[in-house]
XYZ file of N, CA and C in Angstrom:
600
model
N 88.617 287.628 68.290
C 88.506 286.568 69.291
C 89.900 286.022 69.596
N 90.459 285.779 71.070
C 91.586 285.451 71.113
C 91.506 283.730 71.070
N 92.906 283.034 71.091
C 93.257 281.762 70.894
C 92.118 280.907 71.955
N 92.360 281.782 73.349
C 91.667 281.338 74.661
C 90.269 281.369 74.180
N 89.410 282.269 73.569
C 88.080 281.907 73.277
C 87.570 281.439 72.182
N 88.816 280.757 71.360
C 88.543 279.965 69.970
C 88.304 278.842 70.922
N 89.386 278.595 71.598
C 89.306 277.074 72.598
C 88.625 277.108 73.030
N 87.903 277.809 74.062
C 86.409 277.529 74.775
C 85.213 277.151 73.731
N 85.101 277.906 72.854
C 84.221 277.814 71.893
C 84.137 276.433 71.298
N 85.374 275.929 70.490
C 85.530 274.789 70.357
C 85.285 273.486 71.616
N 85.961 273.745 72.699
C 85.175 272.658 73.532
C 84.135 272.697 73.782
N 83.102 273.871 73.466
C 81.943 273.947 73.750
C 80.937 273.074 72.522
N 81.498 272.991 71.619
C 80.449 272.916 70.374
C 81.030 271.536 70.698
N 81.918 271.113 71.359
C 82.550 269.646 71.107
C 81.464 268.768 72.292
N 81.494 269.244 73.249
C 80.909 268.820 74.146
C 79.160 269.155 73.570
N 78.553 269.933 73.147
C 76.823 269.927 72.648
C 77.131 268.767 71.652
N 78.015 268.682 70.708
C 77.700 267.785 70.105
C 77.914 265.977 70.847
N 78.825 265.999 71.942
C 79.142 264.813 72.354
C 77.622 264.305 73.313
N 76.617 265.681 73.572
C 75.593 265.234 74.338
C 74.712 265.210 73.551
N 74.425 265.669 72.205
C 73.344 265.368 71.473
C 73.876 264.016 71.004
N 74.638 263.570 70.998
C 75.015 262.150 70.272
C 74.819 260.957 71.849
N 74.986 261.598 72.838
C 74.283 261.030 73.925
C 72.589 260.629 73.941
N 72.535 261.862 73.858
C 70.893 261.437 74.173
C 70.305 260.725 72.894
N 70.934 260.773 71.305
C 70.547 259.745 70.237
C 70.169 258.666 70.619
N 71.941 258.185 71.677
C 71.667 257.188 72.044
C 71.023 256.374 72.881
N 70.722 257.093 73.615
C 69.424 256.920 74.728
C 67.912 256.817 74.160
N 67.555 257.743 73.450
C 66.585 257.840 72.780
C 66.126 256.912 72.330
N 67.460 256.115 71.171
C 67.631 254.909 70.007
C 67.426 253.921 70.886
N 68.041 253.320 72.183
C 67.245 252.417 73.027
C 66.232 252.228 73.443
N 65.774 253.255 73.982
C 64.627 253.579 74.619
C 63.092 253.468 73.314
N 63.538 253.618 72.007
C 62.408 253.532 71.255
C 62.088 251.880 71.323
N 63.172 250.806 71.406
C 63.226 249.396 71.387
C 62.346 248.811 72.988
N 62.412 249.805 73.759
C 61.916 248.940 75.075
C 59.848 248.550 74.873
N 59.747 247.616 75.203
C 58.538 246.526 75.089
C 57.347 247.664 75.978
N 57.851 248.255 77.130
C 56.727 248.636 78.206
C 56.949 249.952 77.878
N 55.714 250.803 77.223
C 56.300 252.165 76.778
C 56.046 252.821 77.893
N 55.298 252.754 79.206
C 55.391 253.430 79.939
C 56.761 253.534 81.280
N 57.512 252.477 80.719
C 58.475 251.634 81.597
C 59.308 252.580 80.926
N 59.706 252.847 79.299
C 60.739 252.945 78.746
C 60.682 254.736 78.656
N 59.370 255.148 78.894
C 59.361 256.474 79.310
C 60.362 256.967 80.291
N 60.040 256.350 81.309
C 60.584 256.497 82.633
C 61.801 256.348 82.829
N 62.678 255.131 82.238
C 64.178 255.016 81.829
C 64.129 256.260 80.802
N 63.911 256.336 79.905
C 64.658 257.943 78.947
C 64.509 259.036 80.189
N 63.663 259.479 80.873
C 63.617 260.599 81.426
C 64.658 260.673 82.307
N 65.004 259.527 83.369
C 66.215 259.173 84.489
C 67.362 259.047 83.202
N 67.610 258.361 82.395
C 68.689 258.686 81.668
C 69.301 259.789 81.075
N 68.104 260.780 80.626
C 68.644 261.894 79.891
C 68.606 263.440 80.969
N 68.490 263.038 82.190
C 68.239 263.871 83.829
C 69.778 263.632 84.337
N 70.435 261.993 84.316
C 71.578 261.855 84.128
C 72.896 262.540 84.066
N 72.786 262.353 82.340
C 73.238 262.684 81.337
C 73.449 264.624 81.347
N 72.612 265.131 81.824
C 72.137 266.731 81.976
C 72.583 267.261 83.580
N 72.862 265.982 84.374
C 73.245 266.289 85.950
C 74.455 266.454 85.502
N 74.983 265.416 84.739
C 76.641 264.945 84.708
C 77.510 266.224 84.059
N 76.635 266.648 83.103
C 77.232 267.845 82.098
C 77.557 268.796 82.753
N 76.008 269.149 83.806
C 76.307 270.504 84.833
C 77.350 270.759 85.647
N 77.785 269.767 86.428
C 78.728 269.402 87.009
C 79.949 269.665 86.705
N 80.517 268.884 85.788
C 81.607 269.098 84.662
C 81.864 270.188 84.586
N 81.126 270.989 84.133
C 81.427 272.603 83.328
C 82.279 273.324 84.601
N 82.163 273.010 86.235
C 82.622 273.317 87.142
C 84.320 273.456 86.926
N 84.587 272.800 86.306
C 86.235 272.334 85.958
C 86.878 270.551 86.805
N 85.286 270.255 86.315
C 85.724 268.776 86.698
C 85.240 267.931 87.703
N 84.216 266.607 87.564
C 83.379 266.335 88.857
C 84.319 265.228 89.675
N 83.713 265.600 90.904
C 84.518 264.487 91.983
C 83.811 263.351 91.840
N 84.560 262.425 91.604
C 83.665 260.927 91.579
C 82.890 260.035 92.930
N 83.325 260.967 94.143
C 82.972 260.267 95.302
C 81.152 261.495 94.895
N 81.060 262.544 94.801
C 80.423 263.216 94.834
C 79.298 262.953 93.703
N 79.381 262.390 92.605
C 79.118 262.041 91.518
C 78.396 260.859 91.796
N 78.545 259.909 92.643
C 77.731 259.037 93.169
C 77.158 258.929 94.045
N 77.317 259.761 94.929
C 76.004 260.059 95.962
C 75.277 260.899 95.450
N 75.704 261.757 94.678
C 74.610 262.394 93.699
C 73.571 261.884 93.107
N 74.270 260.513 92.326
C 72.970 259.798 91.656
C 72.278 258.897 92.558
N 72.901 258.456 93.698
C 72.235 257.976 94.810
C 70.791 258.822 95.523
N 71.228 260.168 95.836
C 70.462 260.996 96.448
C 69.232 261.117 95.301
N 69.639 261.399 93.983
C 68.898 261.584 92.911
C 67.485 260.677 92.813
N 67.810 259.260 93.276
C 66.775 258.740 93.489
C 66.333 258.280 94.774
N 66.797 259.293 95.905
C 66.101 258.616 97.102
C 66.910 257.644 97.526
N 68.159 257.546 97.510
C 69.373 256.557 98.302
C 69.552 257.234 99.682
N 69.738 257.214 100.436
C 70.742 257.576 101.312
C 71.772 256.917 101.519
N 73.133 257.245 102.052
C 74.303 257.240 101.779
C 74.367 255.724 103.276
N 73.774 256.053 104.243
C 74.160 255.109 105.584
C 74.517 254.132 105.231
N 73.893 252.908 104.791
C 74.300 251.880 104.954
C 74.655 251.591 103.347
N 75.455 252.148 103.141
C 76.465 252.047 101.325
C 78.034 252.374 101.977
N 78.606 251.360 101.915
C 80.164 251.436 101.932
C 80.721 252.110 100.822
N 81.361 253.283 100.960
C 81.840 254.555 99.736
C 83.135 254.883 100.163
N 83.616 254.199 99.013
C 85.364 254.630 99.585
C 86.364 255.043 98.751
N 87.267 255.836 98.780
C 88.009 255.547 97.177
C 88.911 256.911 97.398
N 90.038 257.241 96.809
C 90.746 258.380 96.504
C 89.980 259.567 95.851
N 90.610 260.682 96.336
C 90.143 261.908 95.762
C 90.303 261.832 94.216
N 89.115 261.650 92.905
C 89.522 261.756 91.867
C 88.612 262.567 90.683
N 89.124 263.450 90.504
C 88.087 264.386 89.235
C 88.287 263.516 87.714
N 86.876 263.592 87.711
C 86.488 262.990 86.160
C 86.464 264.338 85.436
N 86.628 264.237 83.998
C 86.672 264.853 82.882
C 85.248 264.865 82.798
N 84.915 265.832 81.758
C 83.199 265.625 81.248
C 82.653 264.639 80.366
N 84.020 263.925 79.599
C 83.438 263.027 78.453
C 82.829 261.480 79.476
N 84.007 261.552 80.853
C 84.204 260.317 81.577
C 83.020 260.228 82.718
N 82.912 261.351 83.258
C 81.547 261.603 84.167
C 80.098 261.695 83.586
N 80.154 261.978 82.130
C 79.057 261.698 81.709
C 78.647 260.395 81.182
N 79.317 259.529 81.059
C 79.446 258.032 80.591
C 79.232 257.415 82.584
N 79.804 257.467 83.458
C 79.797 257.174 84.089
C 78.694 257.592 84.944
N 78.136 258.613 84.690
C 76.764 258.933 84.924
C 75.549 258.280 85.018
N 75.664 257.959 83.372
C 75.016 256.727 82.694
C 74.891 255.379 83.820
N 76.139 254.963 83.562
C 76.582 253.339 84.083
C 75.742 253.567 85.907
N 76.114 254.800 86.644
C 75.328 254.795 87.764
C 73.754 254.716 87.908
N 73.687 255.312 87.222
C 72.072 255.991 87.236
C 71.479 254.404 86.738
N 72.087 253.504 85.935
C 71.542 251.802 85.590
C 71.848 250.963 86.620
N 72.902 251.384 87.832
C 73.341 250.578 88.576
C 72.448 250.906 89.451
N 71.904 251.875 90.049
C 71.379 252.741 90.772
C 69.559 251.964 91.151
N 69.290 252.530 89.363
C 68.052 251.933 89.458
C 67.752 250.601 89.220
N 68.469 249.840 88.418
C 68.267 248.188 88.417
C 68.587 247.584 90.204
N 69.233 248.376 91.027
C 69.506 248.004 92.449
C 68.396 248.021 93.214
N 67.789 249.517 93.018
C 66.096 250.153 93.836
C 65.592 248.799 93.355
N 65.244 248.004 92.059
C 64.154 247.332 91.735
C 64.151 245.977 91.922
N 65.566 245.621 92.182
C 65.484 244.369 92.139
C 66.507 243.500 92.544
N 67.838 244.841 93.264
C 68.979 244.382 94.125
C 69.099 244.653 94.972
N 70.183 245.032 95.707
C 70.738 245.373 97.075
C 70.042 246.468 97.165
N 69.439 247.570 96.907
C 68.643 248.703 96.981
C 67.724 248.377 97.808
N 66.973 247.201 97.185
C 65.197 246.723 97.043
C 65.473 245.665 98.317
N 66.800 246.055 99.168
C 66.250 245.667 100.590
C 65.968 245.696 101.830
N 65.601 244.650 102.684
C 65.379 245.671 104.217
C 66.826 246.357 104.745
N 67.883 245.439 104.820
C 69.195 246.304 105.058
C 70.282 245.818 103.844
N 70.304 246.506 102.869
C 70.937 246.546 101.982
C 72.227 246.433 102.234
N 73.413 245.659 100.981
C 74.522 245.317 101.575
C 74.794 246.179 99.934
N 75.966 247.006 99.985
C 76.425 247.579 98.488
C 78.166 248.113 99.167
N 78.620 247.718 98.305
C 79.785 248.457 98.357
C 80.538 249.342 97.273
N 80.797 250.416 97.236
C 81.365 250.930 96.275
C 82.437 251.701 96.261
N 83.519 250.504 96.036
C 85.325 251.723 96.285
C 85.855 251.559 94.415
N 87.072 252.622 94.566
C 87.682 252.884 93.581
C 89.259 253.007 93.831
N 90.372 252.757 93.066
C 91.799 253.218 93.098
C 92.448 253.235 92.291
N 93.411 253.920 92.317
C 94.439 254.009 91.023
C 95.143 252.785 90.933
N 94.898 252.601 89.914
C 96.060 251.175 89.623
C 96.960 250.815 88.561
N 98.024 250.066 88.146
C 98.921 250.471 87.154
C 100.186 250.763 87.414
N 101.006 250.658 86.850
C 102.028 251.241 87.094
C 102.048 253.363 86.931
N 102.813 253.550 87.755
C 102.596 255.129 87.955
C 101.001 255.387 88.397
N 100.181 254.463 88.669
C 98.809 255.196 89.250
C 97.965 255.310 87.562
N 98.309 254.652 86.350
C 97.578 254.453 84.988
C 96.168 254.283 85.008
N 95.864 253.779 86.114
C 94.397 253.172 85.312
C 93.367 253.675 87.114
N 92.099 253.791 86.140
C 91.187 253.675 87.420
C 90.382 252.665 87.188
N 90.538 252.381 88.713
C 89.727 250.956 88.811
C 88.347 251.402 89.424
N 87.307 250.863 89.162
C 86.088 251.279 89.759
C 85.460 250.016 90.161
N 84.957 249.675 91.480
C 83.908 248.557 91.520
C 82.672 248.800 92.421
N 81.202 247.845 91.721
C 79.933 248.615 92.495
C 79.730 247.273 92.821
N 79.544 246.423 93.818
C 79.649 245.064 94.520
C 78.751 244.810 95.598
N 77.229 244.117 95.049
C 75.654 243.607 95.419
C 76.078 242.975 96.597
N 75.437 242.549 97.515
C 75.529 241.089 98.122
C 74.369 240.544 98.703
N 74.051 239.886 99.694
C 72.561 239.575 100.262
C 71.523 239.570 99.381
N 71.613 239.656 97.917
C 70.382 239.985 96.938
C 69.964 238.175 97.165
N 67.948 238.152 96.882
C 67.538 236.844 97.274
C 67.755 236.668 95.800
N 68.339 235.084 95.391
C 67.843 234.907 93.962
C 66.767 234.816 93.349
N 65.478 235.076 94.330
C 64.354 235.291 93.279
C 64.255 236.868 92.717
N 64.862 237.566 93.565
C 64.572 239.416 93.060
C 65.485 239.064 91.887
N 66.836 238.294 91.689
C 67.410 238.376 91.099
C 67.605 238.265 89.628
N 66.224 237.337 89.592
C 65.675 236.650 88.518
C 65.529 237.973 87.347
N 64.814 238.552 87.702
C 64.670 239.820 86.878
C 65.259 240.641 86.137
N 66.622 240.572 86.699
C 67.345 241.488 86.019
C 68.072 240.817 84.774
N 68.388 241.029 83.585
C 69.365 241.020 82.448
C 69.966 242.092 82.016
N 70.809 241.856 81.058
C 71.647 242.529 80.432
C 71.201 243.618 79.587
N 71.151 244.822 79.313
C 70.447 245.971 78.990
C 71.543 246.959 78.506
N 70.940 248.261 78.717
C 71.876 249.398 78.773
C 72.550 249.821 79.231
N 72.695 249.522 80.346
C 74.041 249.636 81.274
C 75.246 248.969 80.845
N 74.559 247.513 80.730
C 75.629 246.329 79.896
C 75.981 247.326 78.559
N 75.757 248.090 77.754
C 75.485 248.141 76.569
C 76.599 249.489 76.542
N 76.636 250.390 77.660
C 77.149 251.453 78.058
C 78.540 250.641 78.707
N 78.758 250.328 79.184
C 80.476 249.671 79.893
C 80.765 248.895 78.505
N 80.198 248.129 78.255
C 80.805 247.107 77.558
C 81.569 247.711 75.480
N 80.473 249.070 75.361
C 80.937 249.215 74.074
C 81.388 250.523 74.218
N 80.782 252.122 75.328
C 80.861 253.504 75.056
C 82.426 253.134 75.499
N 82.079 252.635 77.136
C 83.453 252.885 78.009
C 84.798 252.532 76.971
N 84.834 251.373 76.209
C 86.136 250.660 75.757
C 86.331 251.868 74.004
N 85.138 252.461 73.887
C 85.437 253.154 72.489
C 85.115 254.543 72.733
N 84.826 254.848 73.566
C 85.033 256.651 73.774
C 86.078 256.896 75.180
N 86.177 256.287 75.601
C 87.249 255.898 77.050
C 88.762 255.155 76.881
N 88.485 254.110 76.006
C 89.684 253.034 76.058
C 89.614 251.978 77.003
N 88.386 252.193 77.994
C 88.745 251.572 78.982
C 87.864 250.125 79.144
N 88.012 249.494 79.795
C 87.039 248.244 80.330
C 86.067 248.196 81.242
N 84.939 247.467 80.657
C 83.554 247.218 81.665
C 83.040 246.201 81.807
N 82.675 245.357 82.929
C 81.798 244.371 82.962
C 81.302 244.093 84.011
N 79.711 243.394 83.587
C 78.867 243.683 85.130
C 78.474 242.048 84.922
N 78.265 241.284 85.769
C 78.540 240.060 86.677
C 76.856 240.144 87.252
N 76.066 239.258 86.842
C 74.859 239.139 87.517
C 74.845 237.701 88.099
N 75.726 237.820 89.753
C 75.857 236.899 90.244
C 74.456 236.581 91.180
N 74.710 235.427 91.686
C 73.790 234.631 92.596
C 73.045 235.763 94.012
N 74.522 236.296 94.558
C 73.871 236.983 95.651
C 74.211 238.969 95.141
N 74.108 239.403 94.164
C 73.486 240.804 93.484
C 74.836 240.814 92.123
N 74.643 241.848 91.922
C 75.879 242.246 90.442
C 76.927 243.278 90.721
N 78.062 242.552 90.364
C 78.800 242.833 90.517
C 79.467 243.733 89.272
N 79.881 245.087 89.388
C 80.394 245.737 88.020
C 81.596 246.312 88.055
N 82.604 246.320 87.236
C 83.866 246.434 87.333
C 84.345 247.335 85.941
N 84.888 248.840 86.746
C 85.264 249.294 85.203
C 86.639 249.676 85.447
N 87.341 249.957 84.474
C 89.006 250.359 84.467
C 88.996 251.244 83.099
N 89.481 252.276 83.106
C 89.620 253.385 82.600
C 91.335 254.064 82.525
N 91.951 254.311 81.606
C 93.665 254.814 81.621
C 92.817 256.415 82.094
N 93.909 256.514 83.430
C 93.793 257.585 83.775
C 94.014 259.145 82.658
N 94.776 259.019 81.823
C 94.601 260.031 80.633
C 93.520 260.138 80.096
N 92.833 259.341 80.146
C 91.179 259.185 79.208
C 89.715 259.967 80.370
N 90.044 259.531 81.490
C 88.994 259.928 82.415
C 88.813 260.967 83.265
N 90.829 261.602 83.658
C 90.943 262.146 84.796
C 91.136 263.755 84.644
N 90.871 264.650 85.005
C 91.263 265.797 84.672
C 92.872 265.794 85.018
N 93.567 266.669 83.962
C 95.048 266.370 84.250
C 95.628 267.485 84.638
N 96.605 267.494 86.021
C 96.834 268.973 86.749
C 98.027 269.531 85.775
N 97.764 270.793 85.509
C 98.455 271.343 84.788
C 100.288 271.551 85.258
């Protein structure tokens, strides 16, 4: 076996093991949720995710503009009235599959009970390099028009649970989602070495 297919091999067993330790963790939540037919339904969209994000990846790297209309389309979004803006940027597989995650919660907590769940939905979602030398990616997913009674509904969960502890300890990077008055606001930053595929 040459050096080149020790290395494949090795990122391969690196990556099965980084997604079986994924779906643990999905699983390990999902046994805690109250509505088992509710918490069915979150594991299945989470670990569909999680299995989109991987496929992708193996390509030699997913586009992040592409990566979210993906999970948009995934559940019946269409793209029209979603402001999508941002630089050309390929995620790594460890970073697109974490970010997978964080969509697919932004995605569906939106359908149920935010900017999704309305007659003309207001969402915006841009991204840019920021930092000195272009260091960090900034990501933001930004509600508006949500009524505060839909709003009522939503708390802090797995999504919160995914930015706030995977992103900062398998990433380095920062997450936080904002369940303001008129929808939620989520904000992640990531060092571009940690997330981005790097051109050789």
């Amino acid at each position: 076996m040459t050096l080149s297919e020790l290395a494949d091999s090795a990122e391969s067993r690196h990556r099965i093991r980084r997604l079986l330790s994924m779906v643990r963790l999905i699983t390990g939540q999902a046994a805690h949720g109250a509505d088992t037919q509710d918490s069915e339904l979150h594991l299945a969209g989470r670990v569909g995710a999680v299995g989109r994000a991987a496929a992708a990846s193996m390509a030699g790297g997913t586009d992040l503009e592409l990566l979210v209309l993906d999970e948009l389309l995934a559940q019946g979004v269409q793209r029209a009235p979603i402001v999508l803006t941002g630089p050309e940027v390929r995620l790594n597989a460890k970073s697109a599959e974490l970010m997978r995650l964080v969509l697919h919660e932004l995605v569906t907590n939106a359908i149920k009970f935010g900017a999704l769940s309305q007659s003309q939905p207001q969402l915006r979602v841009i991204w840019w390099m920021n930092g000195p030398a272009s260091s960090r990616l900034h990501f933001e997913w930004a509600e508006d028009g949500v009524r505060a009674a839909a709003e009522a509904g939503r708390h802090a969960g797995f999504g919160s649970h995914v930015l706030k502890r995977l992103i900062a300890s398998e990433l380095h990077g920062s997450g936080d989602m904002q369940f303001l008055a008129n929808g939620v606001l989520c904000i992640i930053e990531i060092p571009s070495g940690e997330a981005l595929i790097q051109d050789e």
